[in-house]
Short mmCIF file of C-alpha atoms in Angstrom, two decimals:
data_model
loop_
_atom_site.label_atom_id
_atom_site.label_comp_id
_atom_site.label_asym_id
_atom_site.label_seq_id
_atom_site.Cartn_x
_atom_site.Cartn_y
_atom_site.Cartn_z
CA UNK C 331 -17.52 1.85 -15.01
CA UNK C 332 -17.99 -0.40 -11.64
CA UNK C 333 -14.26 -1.91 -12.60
CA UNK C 334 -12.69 1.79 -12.06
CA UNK C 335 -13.82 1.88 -8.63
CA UNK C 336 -12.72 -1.54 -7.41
CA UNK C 337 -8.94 -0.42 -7.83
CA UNK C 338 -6.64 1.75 -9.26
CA UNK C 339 -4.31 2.01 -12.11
CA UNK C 340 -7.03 1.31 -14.92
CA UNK C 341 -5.48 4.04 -17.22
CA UNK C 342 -6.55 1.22 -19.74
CA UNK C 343 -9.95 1.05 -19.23
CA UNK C 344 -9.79 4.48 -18.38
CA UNK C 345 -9.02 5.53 -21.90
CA UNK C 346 -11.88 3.22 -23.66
CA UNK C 347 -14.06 5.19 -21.68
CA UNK C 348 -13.06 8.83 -22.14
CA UNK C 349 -11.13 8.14 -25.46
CA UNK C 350 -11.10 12.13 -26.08
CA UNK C 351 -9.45 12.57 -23.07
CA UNK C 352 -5.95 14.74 -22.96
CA UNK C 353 -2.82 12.49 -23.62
CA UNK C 354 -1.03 11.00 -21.79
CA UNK C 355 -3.07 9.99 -18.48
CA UNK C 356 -2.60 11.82 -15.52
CA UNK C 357 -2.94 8.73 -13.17
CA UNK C 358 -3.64 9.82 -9.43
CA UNK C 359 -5.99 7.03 -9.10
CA UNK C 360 -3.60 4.67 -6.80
CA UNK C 361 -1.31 5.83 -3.66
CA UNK C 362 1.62 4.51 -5.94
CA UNK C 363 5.17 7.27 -5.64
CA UNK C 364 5.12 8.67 -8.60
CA UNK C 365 8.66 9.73 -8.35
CA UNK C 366 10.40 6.12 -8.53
CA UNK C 367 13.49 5.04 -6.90
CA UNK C 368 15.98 5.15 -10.29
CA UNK C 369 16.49 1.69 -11.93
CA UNK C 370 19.03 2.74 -13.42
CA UNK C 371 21.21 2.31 -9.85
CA UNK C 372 20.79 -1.29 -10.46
CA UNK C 373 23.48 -3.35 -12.78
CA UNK C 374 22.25 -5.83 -15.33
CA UNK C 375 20.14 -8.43 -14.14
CA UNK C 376 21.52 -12.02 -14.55
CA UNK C 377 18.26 -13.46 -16.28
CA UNK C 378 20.19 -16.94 -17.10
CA UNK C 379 19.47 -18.61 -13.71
CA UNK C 380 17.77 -18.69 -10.58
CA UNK C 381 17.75 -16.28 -7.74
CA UNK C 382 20.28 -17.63 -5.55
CA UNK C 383 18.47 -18.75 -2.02
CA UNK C 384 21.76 -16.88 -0.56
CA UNK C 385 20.96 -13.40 -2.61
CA UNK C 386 17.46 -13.89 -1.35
CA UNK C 387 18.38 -13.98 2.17
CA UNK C 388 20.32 -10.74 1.53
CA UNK C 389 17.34 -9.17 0.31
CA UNK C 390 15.10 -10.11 3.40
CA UNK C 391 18.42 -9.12 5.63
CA UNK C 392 18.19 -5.43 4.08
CA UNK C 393 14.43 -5.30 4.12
CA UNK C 394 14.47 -6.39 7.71
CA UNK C 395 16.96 -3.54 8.54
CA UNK C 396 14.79 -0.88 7.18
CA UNK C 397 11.72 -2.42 8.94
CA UNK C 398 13.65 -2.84 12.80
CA UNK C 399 13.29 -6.06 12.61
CA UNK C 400 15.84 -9.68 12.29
CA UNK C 401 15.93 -11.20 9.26
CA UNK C 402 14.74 -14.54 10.39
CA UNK C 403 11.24 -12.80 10.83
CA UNK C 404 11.03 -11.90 7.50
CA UNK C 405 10.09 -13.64 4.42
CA UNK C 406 9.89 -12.33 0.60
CA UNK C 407 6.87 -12.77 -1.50
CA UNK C 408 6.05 -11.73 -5.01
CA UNK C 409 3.71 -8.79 -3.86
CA UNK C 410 2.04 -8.63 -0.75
CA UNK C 411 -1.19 -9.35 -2.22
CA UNK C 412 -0.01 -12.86 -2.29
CA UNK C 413 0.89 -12.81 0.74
CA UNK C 414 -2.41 -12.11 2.10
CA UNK C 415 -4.46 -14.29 0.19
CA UNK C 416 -2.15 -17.30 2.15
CA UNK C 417 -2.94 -16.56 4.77
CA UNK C 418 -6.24 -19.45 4.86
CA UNK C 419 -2.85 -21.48 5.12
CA UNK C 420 -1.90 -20.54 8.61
CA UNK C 421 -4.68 -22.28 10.57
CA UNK C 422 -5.30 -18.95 12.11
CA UNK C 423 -7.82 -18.33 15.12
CA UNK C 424 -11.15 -17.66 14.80
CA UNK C 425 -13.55 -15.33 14.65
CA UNK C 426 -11.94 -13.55 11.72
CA UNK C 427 -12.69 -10.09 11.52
CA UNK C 428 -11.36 -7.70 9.17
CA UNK C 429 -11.30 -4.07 9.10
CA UNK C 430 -14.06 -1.63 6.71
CA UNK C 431 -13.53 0.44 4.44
CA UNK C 432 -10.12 -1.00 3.33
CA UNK C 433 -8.61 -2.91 0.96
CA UNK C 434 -11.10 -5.48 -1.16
CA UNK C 435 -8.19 -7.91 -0.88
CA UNK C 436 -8.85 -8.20 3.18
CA UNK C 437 -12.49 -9.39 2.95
CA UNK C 438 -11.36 -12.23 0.28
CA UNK C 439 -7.88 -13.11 2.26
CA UNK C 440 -9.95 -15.56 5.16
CA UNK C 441 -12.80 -17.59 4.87
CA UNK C 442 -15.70 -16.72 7.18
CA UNK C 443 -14.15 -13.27 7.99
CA UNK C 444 -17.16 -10.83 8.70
CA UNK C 445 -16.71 -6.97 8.54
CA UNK C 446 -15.74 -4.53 11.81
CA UNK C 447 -15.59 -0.56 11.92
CA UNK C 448 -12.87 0.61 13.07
CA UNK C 449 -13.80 1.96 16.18
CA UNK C 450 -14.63 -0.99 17.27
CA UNK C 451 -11.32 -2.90 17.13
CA UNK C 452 -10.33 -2.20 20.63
CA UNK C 453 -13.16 -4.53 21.67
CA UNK C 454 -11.41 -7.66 19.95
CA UNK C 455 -10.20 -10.01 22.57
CA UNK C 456 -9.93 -13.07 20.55
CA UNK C 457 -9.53 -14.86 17.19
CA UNK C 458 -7.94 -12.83 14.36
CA UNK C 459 -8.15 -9.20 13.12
CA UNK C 460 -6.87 -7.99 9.76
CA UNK C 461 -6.30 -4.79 9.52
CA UNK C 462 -4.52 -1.84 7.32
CA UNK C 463 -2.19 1.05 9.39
CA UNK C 464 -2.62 2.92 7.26
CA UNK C 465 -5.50 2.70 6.07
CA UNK C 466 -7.06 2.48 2.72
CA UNK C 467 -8.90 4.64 1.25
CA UNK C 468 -9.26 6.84 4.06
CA UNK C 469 -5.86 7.35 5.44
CA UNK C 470 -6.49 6.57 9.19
CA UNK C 471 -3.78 5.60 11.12
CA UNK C 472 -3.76 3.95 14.86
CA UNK C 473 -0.33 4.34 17.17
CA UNK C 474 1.67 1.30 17.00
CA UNK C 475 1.39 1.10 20.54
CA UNK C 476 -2.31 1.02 20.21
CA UNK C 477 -2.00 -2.17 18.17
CA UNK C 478 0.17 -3.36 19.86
CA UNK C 479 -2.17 -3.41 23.44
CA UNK C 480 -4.54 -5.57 20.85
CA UNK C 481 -2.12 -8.18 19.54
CA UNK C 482 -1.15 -8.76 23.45
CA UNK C 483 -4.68 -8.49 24.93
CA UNK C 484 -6.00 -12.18 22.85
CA UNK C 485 -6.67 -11.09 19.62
CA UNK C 486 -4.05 -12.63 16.99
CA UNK C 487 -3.33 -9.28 14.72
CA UNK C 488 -2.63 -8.83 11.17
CA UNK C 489 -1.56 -5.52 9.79
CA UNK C 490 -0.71 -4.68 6.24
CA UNK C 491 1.55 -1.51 6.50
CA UNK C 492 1.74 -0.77 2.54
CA UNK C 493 1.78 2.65 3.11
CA UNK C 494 4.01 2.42 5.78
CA UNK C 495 7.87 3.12 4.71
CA UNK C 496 6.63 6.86 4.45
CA UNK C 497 6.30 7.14 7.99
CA UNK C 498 8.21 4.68 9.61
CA UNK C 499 6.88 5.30 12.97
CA UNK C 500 3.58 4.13 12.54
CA UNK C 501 5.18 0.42 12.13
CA UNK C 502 4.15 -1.83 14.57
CA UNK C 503 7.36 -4.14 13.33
CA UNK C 504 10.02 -2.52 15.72
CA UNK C 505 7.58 -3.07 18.69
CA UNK C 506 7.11 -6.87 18.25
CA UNK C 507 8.24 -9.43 20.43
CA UNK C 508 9.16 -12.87 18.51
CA UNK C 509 6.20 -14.29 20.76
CA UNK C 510 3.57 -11.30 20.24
CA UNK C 511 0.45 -12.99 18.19
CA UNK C 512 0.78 -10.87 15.10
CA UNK C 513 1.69 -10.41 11.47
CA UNK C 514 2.59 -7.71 9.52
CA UNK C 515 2.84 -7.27 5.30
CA UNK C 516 4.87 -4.57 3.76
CA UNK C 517 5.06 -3.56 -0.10
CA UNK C 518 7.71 -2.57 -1.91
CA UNK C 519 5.74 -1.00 -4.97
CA UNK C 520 3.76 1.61 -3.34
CA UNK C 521 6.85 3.51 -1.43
CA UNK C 522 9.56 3.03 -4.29
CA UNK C 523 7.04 3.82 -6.97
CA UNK C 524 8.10 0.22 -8.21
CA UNK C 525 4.89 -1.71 -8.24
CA UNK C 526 5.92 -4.20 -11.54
CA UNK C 527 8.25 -5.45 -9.60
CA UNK C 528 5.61 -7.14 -7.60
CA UNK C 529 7.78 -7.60 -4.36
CA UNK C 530 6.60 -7.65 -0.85
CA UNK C 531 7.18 -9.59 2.76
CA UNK C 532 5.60 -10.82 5.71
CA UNK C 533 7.16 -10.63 9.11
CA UNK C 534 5.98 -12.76 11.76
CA UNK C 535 6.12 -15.33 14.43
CA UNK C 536 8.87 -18.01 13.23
CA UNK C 537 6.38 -20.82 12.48
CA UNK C 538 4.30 -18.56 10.01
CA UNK C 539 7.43 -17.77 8.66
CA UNK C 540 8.29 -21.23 7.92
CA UNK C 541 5.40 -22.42 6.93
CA UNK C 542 5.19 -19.30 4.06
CA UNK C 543 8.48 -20.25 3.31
CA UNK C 544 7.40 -24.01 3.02
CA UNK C 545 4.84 -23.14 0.58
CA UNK C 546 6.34 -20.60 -1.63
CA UNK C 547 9.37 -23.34 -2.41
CA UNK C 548 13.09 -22.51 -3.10
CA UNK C 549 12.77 -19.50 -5.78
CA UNK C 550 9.65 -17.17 -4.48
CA UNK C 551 10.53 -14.09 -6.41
CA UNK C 552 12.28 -13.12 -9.91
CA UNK C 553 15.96 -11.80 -10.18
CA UNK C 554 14.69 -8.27 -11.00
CA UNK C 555 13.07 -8.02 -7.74
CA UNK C 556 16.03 -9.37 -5.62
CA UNK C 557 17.98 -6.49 -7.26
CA UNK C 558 15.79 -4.15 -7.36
CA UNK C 559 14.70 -4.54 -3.48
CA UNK C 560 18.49 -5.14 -2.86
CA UNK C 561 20.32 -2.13 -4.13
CA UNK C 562 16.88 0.13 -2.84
CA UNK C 563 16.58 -0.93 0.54
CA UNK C 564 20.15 -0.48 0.58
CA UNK C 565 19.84 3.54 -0.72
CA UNK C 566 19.56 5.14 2.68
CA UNK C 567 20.05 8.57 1.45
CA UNK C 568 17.25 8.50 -1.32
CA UNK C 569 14.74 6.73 1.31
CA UNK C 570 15.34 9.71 3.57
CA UNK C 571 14.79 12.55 0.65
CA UNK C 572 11.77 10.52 -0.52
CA UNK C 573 9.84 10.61 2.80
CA UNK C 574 10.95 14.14 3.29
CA UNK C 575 9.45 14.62 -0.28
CA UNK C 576 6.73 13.03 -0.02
CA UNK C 577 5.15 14.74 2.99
CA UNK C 578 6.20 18.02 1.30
CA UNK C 579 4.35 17.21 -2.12
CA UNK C 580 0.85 16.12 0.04
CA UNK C 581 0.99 19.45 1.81
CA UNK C 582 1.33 21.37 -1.22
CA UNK C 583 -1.54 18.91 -2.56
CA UNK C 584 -3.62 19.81 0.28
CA UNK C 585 -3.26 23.92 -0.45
CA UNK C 586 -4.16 23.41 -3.89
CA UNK C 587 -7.55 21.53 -3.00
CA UNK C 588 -7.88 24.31 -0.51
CA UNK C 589 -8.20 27.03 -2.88
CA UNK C 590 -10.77 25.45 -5.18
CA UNK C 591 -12.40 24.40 -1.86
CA UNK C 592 -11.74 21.19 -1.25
CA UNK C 593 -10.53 19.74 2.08
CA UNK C 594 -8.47 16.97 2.08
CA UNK C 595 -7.79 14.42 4.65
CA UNK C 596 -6.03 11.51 5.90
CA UNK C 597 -2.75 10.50 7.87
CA UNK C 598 -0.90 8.71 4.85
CA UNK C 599 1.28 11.42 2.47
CA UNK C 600 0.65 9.04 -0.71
CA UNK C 601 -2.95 9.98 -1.26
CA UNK C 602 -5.50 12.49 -0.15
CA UNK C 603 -9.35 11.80 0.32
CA UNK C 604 -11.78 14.64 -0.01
CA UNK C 605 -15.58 13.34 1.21
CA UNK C 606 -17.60 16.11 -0.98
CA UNK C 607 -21.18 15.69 -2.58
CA UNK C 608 -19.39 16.38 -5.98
CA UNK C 609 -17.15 13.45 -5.59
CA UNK C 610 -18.75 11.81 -8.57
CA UNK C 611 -18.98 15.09 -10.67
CA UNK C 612 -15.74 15.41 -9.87
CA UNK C 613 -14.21 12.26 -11.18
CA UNK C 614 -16.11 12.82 -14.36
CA UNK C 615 -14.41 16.07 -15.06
CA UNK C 616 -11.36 15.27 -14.09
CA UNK C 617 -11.44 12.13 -16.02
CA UNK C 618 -12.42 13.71 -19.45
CA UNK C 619 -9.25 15.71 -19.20
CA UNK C 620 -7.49 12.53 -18.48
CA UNK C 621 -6.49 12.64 -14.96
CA UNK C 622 -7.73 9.73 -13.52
CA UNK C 623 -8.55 9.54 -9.65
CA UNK C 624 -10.70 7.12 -7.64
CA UNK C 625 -14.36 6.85 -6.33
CA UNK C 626 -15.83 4.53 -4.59
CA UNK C 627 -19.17 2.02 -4.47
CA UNK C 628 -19.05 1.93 -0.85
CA UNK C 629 -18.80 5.67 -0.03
CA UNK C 630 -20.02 7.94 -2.94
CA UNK C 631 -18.82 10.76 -1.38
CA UNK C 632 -15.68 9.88 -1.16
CA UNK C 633 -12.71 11.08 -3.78
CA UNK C 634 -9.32 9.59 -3.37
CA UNK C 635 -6.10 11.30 -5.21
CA UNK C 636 -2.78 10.55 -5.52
CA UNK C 637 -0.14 12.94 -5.16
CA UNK C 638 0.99 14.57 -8.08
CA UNK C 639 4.97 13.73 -8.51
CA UNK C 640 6.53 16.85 -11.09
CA UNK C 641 5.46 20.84 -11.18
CA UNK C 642 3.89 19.99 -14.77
CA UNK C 643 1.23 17.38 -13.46
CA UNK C 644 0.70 19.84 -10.15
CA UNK C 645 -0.22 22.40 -13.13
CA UNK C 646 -2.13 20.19 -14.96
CA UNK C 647 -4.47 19.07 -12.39
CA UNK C 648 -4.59 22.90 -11.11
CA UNK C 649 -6.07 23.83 -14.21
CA UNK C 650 -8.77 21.32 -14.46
CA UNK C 651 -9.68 21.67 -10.75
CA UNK C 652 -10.69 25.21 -11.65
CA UNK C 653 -12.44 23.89 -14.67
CA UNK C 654 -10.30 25.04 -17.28
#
């Protein structure tokens, strides 16, 4: 059961578990949109050859745009994950510290990092600090400005804003300088409900730029994801309805937890986290009616949910909250 608590999505191993469980899965275990930015906007994908380097310029051009940032700063990966985990390649300063709780990928992305609460990251005055804004699980968000003060006070500062493109002004990205010490790692999975695609970037100083660019070669990411990130970065008008959406589905989240006394919290409208005694209880019922949600090793109190994306699956999970 440890593998359902060191990340989401495991409606797999989910179902070996509870195979009795109501079909399909209900899966509010990740932060992931469930209402996806429609494929079916993009034309056939041209599978025969290579992403152009020209087509993948366009992409980071339209990412950058979104992010209030130049192009030049920005670099495509497949996934931000991978992103992350090259970052041992940047001969970055040390002490490494990263942020706790948080992603599992952050204590594995630099060798010799050692763990820092977050309260304490105004004290950082030098090496590096990896950080999320916002934060997973619990939500927590710092101003931009706020990070910004760090990455100009010694510290070099890296910040992965998956959860970011819901509320674009927690992004540190329009605030940097092309000189300011810091990185920051966007997904494009978690906001467009597209997470197969496996697309991401990194914006940065120019020489970590290059160097990522050095290392991932000529062809970094597939033809479905240069479309894909293409024609929805370029869909202004469902981006806006999304956020809008989003926020709107986490309140009506948080009134439903309400009445079966549960108080949810956090700054980021893709999940909820309710710290209760019954967090494991909780999971287990839930589970067995196959709606699958997220606890924790680290903090056994702690019960993270996604936010339900259609009136049927806020019904569904209504029900079983009050134990029906």
């Amino acid at each position: 059961m440890n593998a359902l608590r060191i990340h989401g999505g495991r409606i797999d191993l989910a179902a070996v578990h509870y195979p009795d469980a109501q079909r399909p899965w209900l899966d509010l275990s990740t932060g992931i949109n469930p209402c996806a930015w429609p494929t079916d906007r993009v034309p056939t994908v041209d599978l025969h050859s290579l992403p152009s380097p020209a087509a993948i310029a366009d992409l980071e051009a339209a990412a950058a745009a979104v992010f209030g940032t130049t192009a030049d700063r920005v670099v495509a990966l497949p996934g931000s994950e991978l992103g992350l985990r090259m970052l041992a390649a940047l001969d970055l300063p040390t002490p490494a510290r990263f942020v706790v709780p948080s992603y599992a990928t952050h204590a594995e992305a630099i060798d010799g990092a050692v763990p820092i609460a977050r309260d304490a990251i105004g004290t950082v005055a030098d090496g590096t600090l990896l950080l999320a804004n916002p934060n997973n699980p619990d939500g927590q968000c710092d101003t931009p400005q706020r990070l910004l003060t760090i990455a100009r006070s010694g510290a070099f500062l890296i910040v992965d804003e998956a959860f970011a493109d819901v509320a674009p002004g927690s992004s540190l990205i329009p605030l940097l300088r092309p000189d300011d010490r810091a990185i920051v790692f966007r997904s494009f999975g978690k906001f467009f409900g597209l997470p197969g695609v496996r697309l991401g970037f990194m914006i940065g100083p120019l020489e970590h730029v290059a160097e990522i660019r050095r290392r991932l070669g000529s062809w970094p990411i597939s033809a479905h994801a240069v479309a894909y990130g293409l024609a929805a970065y370029g869909d202004a008008e469902w981006i806006a309805a999304a956020r809008v959406s989003i926020v709107e589905r986490a309140a009506r989240l948080d009134t439903m937890l309400a009445r079966h006394g549960l108080q949810a919290g956090g700054d980021c409208a893709l999940f909820r986290l309710i710290d209760t005694d019954a967090a494991p209880a909780l999971f287990e019922r839930l589970a067995r009616v196959g709606i699958l949600t997220r606890t924790f090793d680290h903090s056994p109190r702690w019960l993270r949910m996604g936010v339900p994306g259609s009136d049927q699956a806020f019904a569904r999970l209504d029900e079983a909250l009050g134990g029906g």
